[in-house]
Short mmCIF file of C-alpha atoms (C1' of nucleotides) in Angstrom, two decimals:
data_model
loop_
_atom_site.label_atom_id
_atom_site.label_comp_id
_atom_site.label_asym_id
_atom_site.label_seq_id
_atom_site.Cartn_x
_atom_site.Cartn_y
_atom_site.Cartn_z
CA MET E 1 -8.99 23.56 -22.86
CA LEU E 2 -6.84 20.51 -24.52
CA ASP E 3 -7.73 17.03 -24.10
CA LEU E 4 -5.39 15.50 -21.29
CA ARG E 5 -5.30 12.14 -23.36
CA LEU E 6 -3.90 14.04 -26.19
CA LEU E 7 -1.13 15.59 -24.22
CA ARG E 8 -0.36 12.60 -22.63
CA ALA E 9 -0.33 10.21 -25.78
CA ASP E 10 2.00 12.52 -27.58
CA PRO E 11 3.72 15.17 -25.49
CA GLU E 12 6.47 15.74 -28.62
CA GLY E 13 3.88 16.32 -31.05
CA MET E 14 1.60 18.35 -29.30
CA GLU E 15 4.26 20.73 -27.73
CA ARG E 16 5.48 21.05 -31.21
CA ARG E 17 2.11 21.96 -32.73
CA LEU E 18 1.44 24.30 -29.69
CA ARG E 19 4.94 26.24 -30.50
CA ARG E 20 3.90 27.20 -33.76
CA ARG E 21 1.67 29.83 -32.30
CA ASP E 22 3.62 30.49 -29.11
CA PRO E 23 7.55 29.31 -28.81
CA GLY E 24 7.19 29.59 -25.00
CA ILE E 25 4.66 26.75 -24.29
CA ASP E 26 6.38 23.87 -22.09
CA LEU E 27 4.31 21.13 -21.46
CA LYS E 28 6.44 19.47 -18.91
CA PRO E 29 5.16 20.77 -15.93
CA ILE E 30 1.59 20.08 -17.02
CA LEU E 31 2.53 16.38 -17.72
CA ALA E 32 3.98 16.00 -14.27
CA ARG E 33 1.38 17.06 -12.26
CA ASP E 34 -1.24 15.07 -14.24
CA GLU E 35 1.17 11.94 -13.09
CA GLU E 36 1.00 12.95 -9.73
CA ARG E 37 -2.73 13.89 -9.95
CA ARG E 38 -3.09 10.19 -11.40
CA ARG E 39 -1.45 8.40 -8.79
CA LEU E 40 -3.02 10.24 -5.95
CA SER E 41 -6.55 9.62 -7.35
CA ALA E 42 -5.67 5.85 -7.47
CA ARG E 43 -4.85 6.11 -3.95
CA ALA E 44 -7.75 7.81 -2.84
CA ASP E 45 -9.91 5.22 -4.73
CA GLU E 46 -8.53 2.65 -2.98
CA LEU E 47 -8.92 4.31 0.19
CA ARG E 48 -12.61 4.60 -0.29
CA ARG E 49 -13.10 1.40 -1.78
CA LYS E 50 -11.85 0.01 1.70
CA GLN E 51 -14.15 2.35 3.40
CA ASN E 52 -17.27 1.23 1.05
CA GLU E 53 -16.71 -2.25 2.05
CA ALA E 54 -16.07 -1.64 5.73
CA SER E 55 -19.25 0.51 5.38
CA GLU E 56 -21.35 -2.41 4.68
CA ALA E 57 -19.67 -4.56 7.37
CA MET E 58 -20.77 -2.09 9.98
CA ALA E 59 -24.00 -2.08 8.66
CA ARG E 60 -24.43 -5.82 9.33
CA LEU E 61 -22.69 -5.89 12.51
CA ALA E 62 -25.22 -3.50 13.73
CA ARG E 63 -27.96 -5.33 12.57
CA GLU E 64 -26.54 -8.42 14.15
CA GLY E 65 -26.05 -6.24 17.35
CA LYS E 66 -22.42 -7.19 17.61
CA ALA E 67 -21.58 -4.14 19.31
CA ALA E 68 -17.95 -4.91 20.36
CA GLU E 69 -16.75 -5.87 16.84
CA ARG E 70 -18.47 -2.75 15.46
CA ASP E 71 -16.50 -0.64 17.91
CA ALA E 72 -13.34 -2.16 16.98
CA LEU E 73 -13.86 -1.78 13.41
CA ARG E 74 -14.80 1.90 14.01
CA GLU E 75 -11.79 2.62 15.65
CA GLU E 76 -9.93 0.92 12.73
CA LEU E 77 -11.62 3.02 10.38
CA LYS E 78 -10.68 6.08 11.73
CA GLY E 79 -6.76 5.82 10.43
CA VAL E 80 -8.18 4.90 6.89
CA ALA E 81 -10.62 8.26 7.02
CA ALA E 82 -7.57 10.50 8.07
CA GLU E 83 -5.51 9.25 5.42
CA ARG E 84 -8.40 9.41 2.59
CA LYS E 85 -8.62 13.19 4.06
CA ALA E 86 -4.97 13.58 3.46
CA VAL E 87 -4.62 12.38 -0.12
CA GLU E 88 -7.96 14.08 -1.09
CA GLU E 89 -6.39 17.46 0.32
CA ARG E 90 -3.28 16.62 -1.70
CA LEU E 91 -5.05 15.59 -4.98
CA GLN E 92 -7.39 18.59 -4.74
CA ALA E 93 -4.62 20.94 -4.68
CA VAL E 94 -2.80 19.48 -7.59
CA GLU E 95 -6.03 19.09 -9.44
CA ARG E 96 -6.44 22.76 -9.12
CA GLU E 97 -2.96 23.48 -10.32
CA LEU E 98 -3.72 21.43 -13.12
CA GLU E 99 -6.60 23.16 -14.40
CA ALA E 100 -5.12 26.66 -14.10
CA ALA E 101 -2.43 25.24 -16.55
CA LEU E 102 -4.70 23.87 -18.88
CA LEU E 103 -7.06 26.66 -18.94
CA ALA E 104 -4.15 29.01 -19.78
CA LEU E 105 -3.14 26.48 -22.71
CA PRO E 106 -4.12 27.76 -26.16
CA ASN E 107 -5.60 25.83 -28.90
CA VAL E 108 -3.65 23.66 -31.52
CA PRO E 109 -3.09 25.49 -34.53
CA HIS E 110 -5.28 23.44 -37.40
CA ASP E 111 -2.84 21.86 -40.05
CA SER E 112 -3.66 24.11 -42.76
CA VAL E 113 -2.81 27.15 -40.72
CA PRO E 114 0.51 28.34 -41.74
CA ASP E 115 3.48 29.17 -39.44
CA GLY E 116 4.03 32.80 -38.97
CA THR E 117 3.47 36.27 -37.00
CA LYS E 118 0.69 38.82 -37.10
CA GLU E 119 2.51 40.71 -40.37
CA GLU E 120 2.51 37.49 -42.08
CA LYS E 121 -1.29 36.88 -42.77
CA VAL E 122 -2.15 35.10 -46.29
CA ALA E 123 -4.32 36.75 -48.80
CA LEU E 124 -6.55 34.13 -50.07
CA ARG E 125 -8.63 36.32 -52.48
CA SER E 126 -10.41 39.91 -52.62
CA TRP E 127 -13.68 41.04 -54.18
CA GLY E 128 -14.51 44.30 -55.90
CA GLU E 129 -12.00 47.07 -56.88
CA LYS E 130 -10.27 49.72 -55.05
CA PRO E 131 -12.52 52.74 -55.73
CA GLN E 132 -10.24 55.47 -57.40
CA PHE E 133 -10.56 59.09 -56.54
CA PRO E 134 -9.64 62.38 -58.47
CA PHE E 135 -8.79 63.99 -55.11
CA SER E 136 -6.95 62.89 -51.81
CA PRO E 137 -10.01 60.47 -50.03
CA LYS E 138 -10.85 61.90 -46.55
CA HIS E 139 -10.78 59.86 -43.47
CA HIS E 140 -13.51 58.81 -42.16
CA VAL E 141 -13.72 60.80 -38.97
CA ALA E 142 -13.45 64.00 -41.31
CA LEU E 143 -16.31 63.02 -43.15
CA ALA E 144 -18.70 61.93 -40.50
CA GLN E 145 -18.06 65.30 -38.18
CA ALA E 146 -18.65 67.66 -41.07
CA LEU E 147 -21.72 65.60 -41.87
CA GLY E 148 -22.76 65.39 -38.12
CA LEU E 149 -22.97 61.99 -37.87
CA LEU E 150 -20.61 61.53 -35.12
CA ASP E 151 -19.94 63.47 -32.13
CA LEU E 152 -16.81 62.32 -30.50
CA GLU E 153 -15.94 65.28 -28.43
CA ARG E 154 -19.34 65.22 -26.46
CA ALA E 155 -18.97 61.23 -26.31
CA ALA E 156 -15.55 62.13 -24.48
CA LYS E 157 -17.51 64.37 -22.20
CA VAL E 158 -20.33 61.86 -21.27
CA THR E 159 -18.05 58.98 -21.02
CA GLY E 160 -14.40 59.44 -22.27
CA ALA E 161 -12.38 58.82 -25.30
CA ARG E 162 -13.12 55.87 -27.65
CA PHE E 163 -16.23 55.65 -26.88
CA PRO E 164 -18.03 56.98 -30.01
CA MET E 165 -21.62 58.79 -30.05
CA TYR E 166 -23.58 58.30 -33.39
CA THR E 167 -25.88 61.32 -33.80
CA GLY E 168 -28.40 61.84 -36.73
CA ASP E 169 -28.06 60.17 -39.71
CA GLY E 170 -25.03 58.42 -38.52
CA ALA E 171 -27.36 57.11 -35.69
CA ARG E 172 -29.60 56.16 -38.37
CA LEU E 173 -27.15 54.56 -40.74
CA GLU E 174 -25.83 52.49 -37.78
CA PHE E 175 -29.08 51.10 -36.95
CA ALA E 176 -30.38 50.36 -39.69
CA LEU E 177 -27.20 48.29 -40.74
CA LEU E 178 -27.44 46.51 -37.72
CA HIS E 179 -31.15 45.64 -38.14
CA TRP E 180 -30.49 44.68 -41.60
CA MET E 181 -27.74 42.27 -40.94
CA MET E 182 -29.88 40.89 -38.05
CA GLU E 183 -32.49 40.26 -40.95
CA LEU E 184 -30.33 38.89 -43.30
CA HIS E 185 -28.76 36.11 -41.45
CA ALA E 186 -32.07 35.05 -39.73
CA ARG E 187 -33.90 34.77 -43.00
CA GLU E 188 -31.70 34.21 -45.57
CA HIS E 189 -29.04 32.24 -44.00
CA GLY E 190 -31.30 30.25 -41.28
CA TYR E 191 -30.17 31.55 -37.97
CA THR E 192 -31.76 31.88 -35.00
CA PRO E 193 -31.83 35.60 -33.95
CA VAL E 194 -30.87 36.15 -30.16
CA LEU E 195 -30.84 39.18 -28.26
CA PRO E 196 -28.66 38.13 -25.30
CA PRO E 197 -28.15 40.24 -21.96
CA ILE E 198 -24.53 42.11 -21.95
CA LEU E 199 -23.55 41.32 -18.76
CA ALA E 200 -22.33 37.90 -18.22
CA ASN E 201 -20.91 35.90 -15.38
CA ARG E 202 -17.51 34.30 -14.65
CA ALA E 203 -18.17 30.59 -15.62
CA SER E 204 -19.33 32.28 -19.17
CA PHE E 205 -16.30 33.61 -19.74
CA VAL E 206 -13.90 30.73 -18.91
CA THR E 207 -15.98 28.73 -21.26
CA SER E 208 -15.35 31.49 -23.97
CA GLY E 209 -11.65 31.59 -23.11
CA GLN E 210 -11.57 35.33 -22.04
CA PHE E 211 -11.06 34.21 -18.64
CA PRO E 212 -8.67 33.72 -16.67
CA LYS E 213 -5.72 34.85 -19.28
CA PHE E 214 -7.31 38.09 -21.20
CA ALA E 215 -9.58 38.99 -17.87
CA SER E 216 -7.56 42.29 -18.08
CA GLU E 217 -9.25 42.99 -21.69
CA VAL E 218 -12.83 42.73 -20.08
CA TYR E 219 -14.75 45.66 -18.38
CA ALA E 220 -16.08 44.35 -14.77
CA CYS E 221 -18.67 45.00 -12.33
CA PRO E 222 -16.98 43.78 -9.34
CA GLU E 223 -19.80 44.58 -6.95
CA ASP E 224 -22.00 41.85 -9.00
CA GLU E 225 -19.27 39.80 -10.23
CA LEU E 226 -20.85 40.50 -13.64
CA PHE E 227 -18.25 41.35 -16.90
CA LEU E 228 -19.29 43.37 -19.86
CA ASN E 229 -19.79 41.56 -23.12
CA PRO E 230 -16.77 41.93 -25.32
CA THR E 231 -18.01 39.84 -28.10
CA ALA E 232 -21.43 37.72 -28.70
CA GLU E 233 -19.20 34.86 -29.07
CA ALA E 234 -18.20 34.85 -25.22
CA LEU E 235 -22.38 35.06 -24.82
CA LEU E 236 -23.53 32.68 -27.32
CA VAL E 237 -20.96 29.82 -26.70
CA ASN E 238 -22.50 29.51 -23.03
CA LEU E 239 -26.18 29.13 -24.43
CA HIS E 240 -25.76 25.26 -24.27
CA ARG E 241 -23.00 25.18 -21.75
CA ASP E 242 -23.32 21.97 -19.56
CA GLU E 243 -25.79 20.74 -22.02
CA VAL E 244 -26.18 17.53 -24.15
CA LEU E 245 -27.37 18.46 -27.50
CA ALA E 246 -28.93 15.76 -29.94
CA GLU E 247 -26.96 15.25 -33.08
CA GLU E 248 -30.34 15.72 -35.38
CA ASP E 249 -30.38 19.37 -33.73
CA LEU E 250 -27.03 19.92 -35.08
CA PRO E 251 -25.79 22.51 -36.75
CA ARG E 252 -27.52 24.90 -34.22
CA LYS E 253 -27.05 28.60 -35.67
CA TYR E 254 -27.50 31.58 -33.83
CA VAL E 255 -26.65 35.20 -34.42
CA ALA E 256 -26.90 38.07 -32.20
CA TYR E 257 -26.68 41.97 -31.93
CA THR E 258 -24.80 42.98 -29.41
CA PRO E 259 -22.55 46.18 -28.24
CA CYS E 260 -18.87 45.01 -27.49
CA PHE E 261 -16.86 46.17 -24.69
CA ARG E 262 -13.14 45.87 -24.75
CA ARG E 263 -10.60 47.99 -22.66
CA GLU E 264 -7.86 47.83 -25.16
CA ALA E 265 -5.37 48.30 -22.55
CA GLY E 266 -2.06 49.01 -24.19
CA THR E 267 -3.29 50.10 -27.64
CA TYR E 268 -2.91 53.88 -28.66
CA GLY E 269 -1.59 55.82 -31.57
CA GLU E 270 -2.72 57.33 -34.76
CA GLU E 271 -3.26 53.83 -36.44
CA GLY E 272 -6.56 53.40 -34.30
CA ARG E 273 -7.98 57.00 -35.02
CA GLY E 274 -11.52 57.16 -35.12
CA LEU E 275 -13.72 54.10 -35.37
CA ILE E 276 -10.89 52.06 -36.14
CA ARG E 277 -10.35 50.99 -32.12
CA VAL E 278 -12.86 51.91 -29.91
CA HIS E 279 -13.90 50.34 -25.93
CA GLN E 280 -17.45 50.02 -27.25
CA PHE E 281 -19.02 49.09 -30.54
CA ASN E 282 -21.37 47.15 -32.21
CA LYS E 283 -21.49 43.81 -33.66
CA VAL E 284 -23.75 41.24 -34.95
CA GLU E 285 -22.17 37.75 -34.45
CA LEU E 286 -22.73 34.48 -36.08
CA PHE E 287 -22.18 31.31 -33.84
CA GLN E 288 -22.33 27.57 -34.92
CA TYR E 289 -22.08 24.60 -32.70
CA THR E 290 -21.80 21.60 -35.16
CA THR E 291 -20.41 17.97 -35.13
CA PRO E 292 -16.63 17.56 -35.60
CA GLU E 293 -17.24 16.41 -38.84
CA THR E 294 -18.60 19.22 -40.45
CA SER E 295 -16.85 22.28 -38.45
CA TYR E 296 -14.53 22.99 -41.60
CA GLY E 297 -17.06 23.41 -43.96
CA ALA E 298 -19.52 25.64 -41.50
CA LEU E 299 -16.13 27.79 -41.33
CA GLU E 300 -16.15 28.20 -44.98
CA GLU E 301 -20.05 29.16 -44.60
CA LEU E 302 -19.32 31.79 -41.95
CA VAL E 303 -16.79 33.70 -44.18
CA ARG E 304 -19.13 33.46 -47.18
CA GLN E 305 -22.20 34.84 -45.20
CA ALA E 306 -19.89 37.83 -43.63
CA GLU E 307 -18.82 38.30 -47.36
CA ALA E 308 -22.68 38.80 -48.39
CA VAL E 309 -22.80 41.61 -46.06
CA LEU E 310 -20.21 43.66 -47.73
CA GLN E 311 -20.81 42.36 -51.66
CA ARG E 312 -24.61 43.74 -50.98
CA LEU E 313 -23.21 46.96 -49.95
CA GLY E 314 -20.62 46.90 -52.92
CA LEU E 315 -17.62 47.59 -50.60
CA HIS E 316 -14.27 46.25 -51.81
CA TYR E 317 -12.60 43.80 -49.62
CA ARG E 318 -10.28 41.17 -49.16
CA VAL E 319 -10.30 37.33 -47.42
CA THR E 320 -7.19 36.44 -45.25
CA LEU E 321 -6.02 33.50 -43.63
CA LEU E 322 -4.12 34.11 -40.35
CA PRO E 323 -0.96 32.52 -39.39
CA ALA E 324 -0.33 30.44 -36.36
CA GLY E 325 1.25 33.27 -34.42
CA ASP E 326 -2.04 35.63 -34.64
CA LEU E 327 -4.89 33.26 -33.91
CA ALA E 328 -6.99 34.14 -30.33
CA GLN E 329 -6.23 31.45 -27.73
CA GLN E 330 -9.43 29.45 -28.35
CA ALA E 331 -9.28 29.56 -32.15
CA ALA E 332 -7.68 26.22 -34.18
CA LYS E 333 -8.26 28.31 -37.57
CA THR E 334 -9.21 31.74 -38.39
CA ILE E 335 -10.20 33.70 -41.61
CA ASP E 336 -10.72 37.70 -41.50
CA VAL E 337 -12.65 39.76 -44.01
CA GLU E 338 -11.12 42.75 -44.37
CA VAL E 339 -12.62 45.77 -45.97
CA TRP E 340 -10.76 48.60 -48.01
CA LEU E 341 -10.45 52.33 -46.26
CA PRO E 342 -9.12 54.58 -48.68
CA GLY E 343 -8.85 57.21 -46.37
CA GLN E 344 -6.24 55.63 -44.75
CA GLY E 345 -5.12 53.32 -48.08
CA ARG E 346 -5.04 50.31 -46.37
CA TYR E 347 -7.49 47.12 -45.30
CA TYR E 348 -8.98 46.60 -42.03
CA GLU E 349 -10.82 43.63 -40.25
CA VAL E 350 -14.37 43.86 -40.22
CA SER E 351 -14.81 40.00 -39.75
CA SER E 352 -13.52 37.18 -38.05
CA CYS E 353 -14.42 33.91 -38.56
CA SER E 354 -12.78 30.83 -36.24
CA ASN E 355 -13.32 27.21 -35.52
CA CYS E 356 -12.39 26.67 -32.20
CA GLU E 357 -13.27 22.97 -32.62
CA ASP E 358 -13.79 21.07 -29.33
CA TYR E 359 -11.75 23.66 -27.32
CA GLN E 360 -14.66 25.75 -25.63
CA ALA E 361 -16.94 22.77 -25.89
CA ARG E 362 -14.34 21.09 -23.27
CA ARG E 363 -14.29 24.25 -20.80
CA GLY E 364 -18.43 24.66 -20.95
CA ASN E 365 -18.94 20.70 -20.95
CA ILE E 366 -20.74 21.03 -24.38
CA ARG E 367 -21.55 17.67 -25.96
CA TYR E 368 -23.77 15.76 -28.25
CA ARG E 369 -25.23 12.33 -28.31
CA PRO E 370 -24.58 11.03 -31.87
CA ALA E 371 -27.47 9.84 -33.73
CA ASP E 372 -26.00 6.32 -33.45
CA GLY E 373 -26.56 6.18 -29.97
CA GLY E 374 -22.76 5.94 -29.09
CA LYS E 375 -20.97 7.62 -26.40
CA LEU E 376 -21.13 11.44 -25.97
CA ARG E 377 -18.70 13.41 -28.06
CA TYR E 378 -17.70 17.20 -27.60
CA VAL E 379 -19.55 19.72 -30.17
CA HIS E 380 -17.61 21.95 -32.27
CA THR E 381 -17.97 25.77 -32.14
CA LEU E 382 -17.39 28.39 -34.37
CA ASN E 383 -17.92 32.12 -34.42
CA GLY E 384 -17.72 34.82 -36.90
CA SER E 385 -18.46 38.75 -37.20
CA ALA E 386 -20.81 39.66 -39.82
CA LEU E 387 -20.32 42.13 -39.12
CA ALA E 388 -18.73 44.63 -36.90
CA THR E 389 -20.43 47.95 -37.80
CA SER E 390 -18.19 50.60 -36.65
CA ARG E 391 -15.48 49.78 -39.26
CA LEU E 392 -17.97 49.00 -41.48
CA PHE E 393 -19.43 52.42 -41.18
CA ALA E 394 -16.07 53.93 -41.67
CA ALA E 395 -15.60 51.93 -45.09
CA ILE E 396 -19.33 52.86 -46.47
CA LEU E 397 -18.12 56.60 -45.94
CA GLU E 398 -14.53 56.34 -47.16
CA GLN E 399 -15.46 54.30 -50.36
CA ASN E 400 -18.31 56.13 -50.93
CA GLN E 401 -17.25 59.74 -50.75
CA ARG E 402 -17.16 62.66 -53.16
CA GLU E 403 -14.97 65.35 -53.57
CA ASP E 404 -17.26 67.81 -51.77
CA GLY E 405 -17.34 65.60 -48.93
CA THR E 406 -20.81 64.06 -49.34
CA VAL E 407 -21.44 60.38 -49.47
CA ALA E 408 -23.40 58.81 -52.07
CA LEU E 409 -25.04 55.75 -50.54
CA PRO E 410 -24.76 52.10 -52.20
CA PRO E 411 -28.66 51.58 -53.39
CA LEU E 412 -29.22 49.32 -50.44
CA VAL E 413 -28.54 51.84 -47.91
CA ALA E 414 -30.02 54.38 -49.54
CA ASP E 415 -33.39 52.56 -49.76
CA LEU E 416 -32.88 52.03 -45.89
CA LEU E 417 -32.06 55.22 -45.16
CA GLY E 418 -34.64 56.68 -47.62
CA LYS E 419 -32.18 58.94 -49.15
CA PRO E 420 -29.42 58.62 -51.91
CA VAL E 421 -26.66 61.32 -50.41
CA LEU E 422 -25.66 61.81 -46.68
CA GLY E 423 -25.00 65.73 -46.74
"C1'" G R 1 -33.68 45.48 -0.50
"C1'" G R 2 -36.88 41.91 3.11
"C1'" A R 3 -39.77 37.52 4.70
"C1'" G R 4 -40.96 32.60 3.32
"C1'" G R 5 -40.58 27.87 -0.05
"C1'" G R 6 -38.06 24.64 -3.43
"C1'" A R 7 -33.91 22.02 -6.22
"C1'" U R 8 -33.20 14.26 -6.60
"C1'" G R 9 -32.13 10.38 -13.49
"C1'" G R 10 -35.20 12.29 -20.24
"C1'" G R 11 -40.28 14.07 -17.25
"C1'" U R 12 -43.57 14.06 -12.62
"C1'" G R 13 -41.72 12.92 -7.76
"C1'" A R 14 -40.88 9.36 -3.13
"C1'" G R 15 -36.63 8.79 -0.26
"C1'" C R 16 -35.65 6.21 8.73
"C1'" G R 17 -27.22 8.48 8.53
"C1'" G R 18 -25.56 2.52 6.65
"C1'" C R 19 -29.22 -3.07 3.01
"C1'" C R 20 -29.70 3.97 -2.21
"C1'" G R 21 -27.34 5.29 -8.44
"C1'" A R 22 -31.65 5.98 -5.76
"C1'" A R 23 -39.23 3.64 -5.11
"C1'" A R 24 -43.11 4.35 -8.09
"C1'" C R 25 -45.64 6.72 -12.36
"C1'" C R 26 -44.65 8.83 -17.10
"C1'" G R 27 -41.78 9.07 -21.36
"C1'" C R 28 -38.19 6.07 -24.65
"C1'" C R 29 -36.41 1.34 -26.71
"C1'" G R 30 -37.16 -3.88 -27.66
"C1'" G R 31 -40.28 -8.26 -27.59
"C1'" U R 32 -45.46 -10.74 -27.32
"C1'" C R 33 -50.17 -10.12 -29.42
"C1'" U R 34 -52.37 -7.74 -34.31
"C1'" U R 35 -53.43 -7.53 -41.38
"C1'" G R 36 -51.71 -2.79 -39.55
"C1'" A R 37 -51.68 0.68 -35.25
"C1'" A R 38 -53.57 1.34 -30.43
"C1'" A R 39 -54.43 -1.04 -25.56
"C1'" A R 40 -52.82 -4.71 -22.67
"C1'" C R 41 -48.75 -7.59 -21.02
"C1'" C R 42 -43.17 -8.62 -20.62
"C1'" G R 43 -38.31 -7.08 -20.51
"C1'" G R 44 -34.86 -2.97 -20.93
"C1'" U R 45 -33.51 2.11 -20.08
"C1'" G R 46 -28.61 8.22 -16.41
"C1'" A R 47 -23.51 10.02 -16.76
"C1'" G R 48 -17.88 10.48 -16.40
"C1'" C R 49 -12.74 7.97 -15.46
"C1'" G R 50 -10.54 2.93 -15.85
"C1'" C R 51 -8.00 -2.70 -19.42
"C1'" A R 52 -10.20 -4.51 -15.44
"C1'" A R 53 -11.12 -4.67 -10.28
"C1'" G R 54 -13.09 -0.56 -9.11
"C1'" C R 55 -14.08 4.98 -7.98
"C1'" U R 56 -17.50 9.40 -8.52
"C1'" C R 57 -21.65 12.02 -9.55
"C1'" C R 58 -28.68 13.62 -5.76
"C1'" G R 59 -27.86 22.50 -7.44
"C1'" G R 60 -22.48 24.20 -6.12
"C1'" G R 61 -19.07 24.50 -2.12
"C1'" G R 62 -17.59 23.60 2.96
"C1'" G R 63 -18.35 20.53 7.55
"C1'" U R 64 -19.71 16.72 11.37
"C1'" U R 65 -19.42 11.02 11.21
"C1'" C R 66 -16.33 4.90 10.69
"C1'" A R 67 -20.31 5.87 7.07
"C1'" A R 68 -24.31 11.83 4.20
"C1'" A R 69 -29.27 12.46 -0.91
"C1'" U R 70 -30.77 11.73 4.33
"C1'" C R 71 -27.60 16.37 9.81
"C1'" C R 72 -25.26 21.48 10.08
"C1'" C R 73 -23.10 26.08 7.61
"C1'" C R 74 -21.90 29.44 3.17
"C1'" C R 75 -23.52 30.15 -2.03
"C1'" U R 76 -26.21 29.91 -6.52
"C1'" C R 77 -30.53 29.43 -9.18
"C1'" C R 78 -36.41 28.89 -9.53
"C1'" C R 79 -40.99 30.23 -7.30
"C1'" U R 80 -44.33 32.99 -3.70
"C1'" C R 81 -45.38 37.51 -0.91
"C1'" C R 82 -43.95 42.70 0.22
"C1'" G R 83 -40.86 47.36 -1.22
"C1'" C R 84 -38.79 50.11 -5.44
"C1'" C R 85 -38.80 50.87 -10.36
"C1'" A R 86 -38.29 50.68 -17.01
#
RNA sequence: GGAGGGAUGGGUGAGCGGCCGAAACCGCCGGUCUUGAAAACCGGUGAGCGCAAGCUCCGGGGGUUCAAAUCCCCCUCCCUCCGCCA
């Protein structure tokens, strides 16, 4: 949600900035609604004031026993009450329209975000080297199935396509990675661990930005008006919904492990085969509530902490800056970490770190009291995966595979699993 | 799932349809006193919108009324008991 006052103060400038990400955005209808809202609101205020004043007079007349005058005033006030009711009904309708329009607007891209579409992401840096193979590296599905780490056929029987099932050492590897990442962020990076509920209510997903515009991406339990978690970001941003935090308590840093569910409606094809694009995956998510002054520093911190995971696993990756046209609705700036998958000869996103500035804080009414005792301000919220395991799992297999189809585990993983080689 | 009780300001907790943004106590802030502190005493102390006048907010929504924290209806959440259950 954007600040209406900013939209009002500089409509052309705001529209120009928003069109960097979506050329179709038009603020005129919103501003017109806002103008009507303020006009109606002023009229309603005036009528209420008249009523409040008359109410005191009514009370006085009643006390003084002046029944005739009181009755006359009452008759007069019926007209005021009727007009107020009519004005307020109209006002409410306009407010709903305005609210709906505002909820659909995306965040404003930060000035440091380049123009461009999805294909035009900017590579910032890379770490490590592409592993060289004296043979043709295999796809992680081929490796995993040969080693008994994944059972996609039975998963499809139990649930359906694109719901992976980890088996044997695959299940152990997945679980070990999740646990190790939780410990890393909790113990070394200072995050408070959270194991949240996986279903959330409608208000939560409005705050996060999933609703109303992207509701079709979310699995729903309509009987109960509950929805399956698509990313722990959507849960963690609601921890402090409708709260006022103290500046001394910022930043608040949380790390959560959750399964993530996404309908991925309309995405198909060879490109998303195996663990690349699935309806359910596991993810360790970092989340921070900060002051506006410190949020961009926090974004850099999130990226470094996501990178730390890959560095300790010895996996080659690169870091990219998303262009304006590729930002998620709630993000002002996003930096991705992409791991190298030699079986497919390309990089895939394993982490996406975003600063949402006050966009989610406004939707969820999340504020803080400045240390100097000044007015309440909205916090900034940031999220970053560190990491999503499905593609991490794939990268470990593909980057460490040997010609015979076995996998030489990185020392850290070998230690976690108590064996140096899969296969 | 069934029965009952509750939701008021940072906390506890009063509140007859009008004089209630709301008593009291606690907490917090400031002051007096003190070498310093405690105690005691005095004063102050919610938020939003607005240049202001003023308007709004007593879990949420709707209704009755000239007027609702207060009356009616619906919902949510919390507590107790029963049932079921990892």
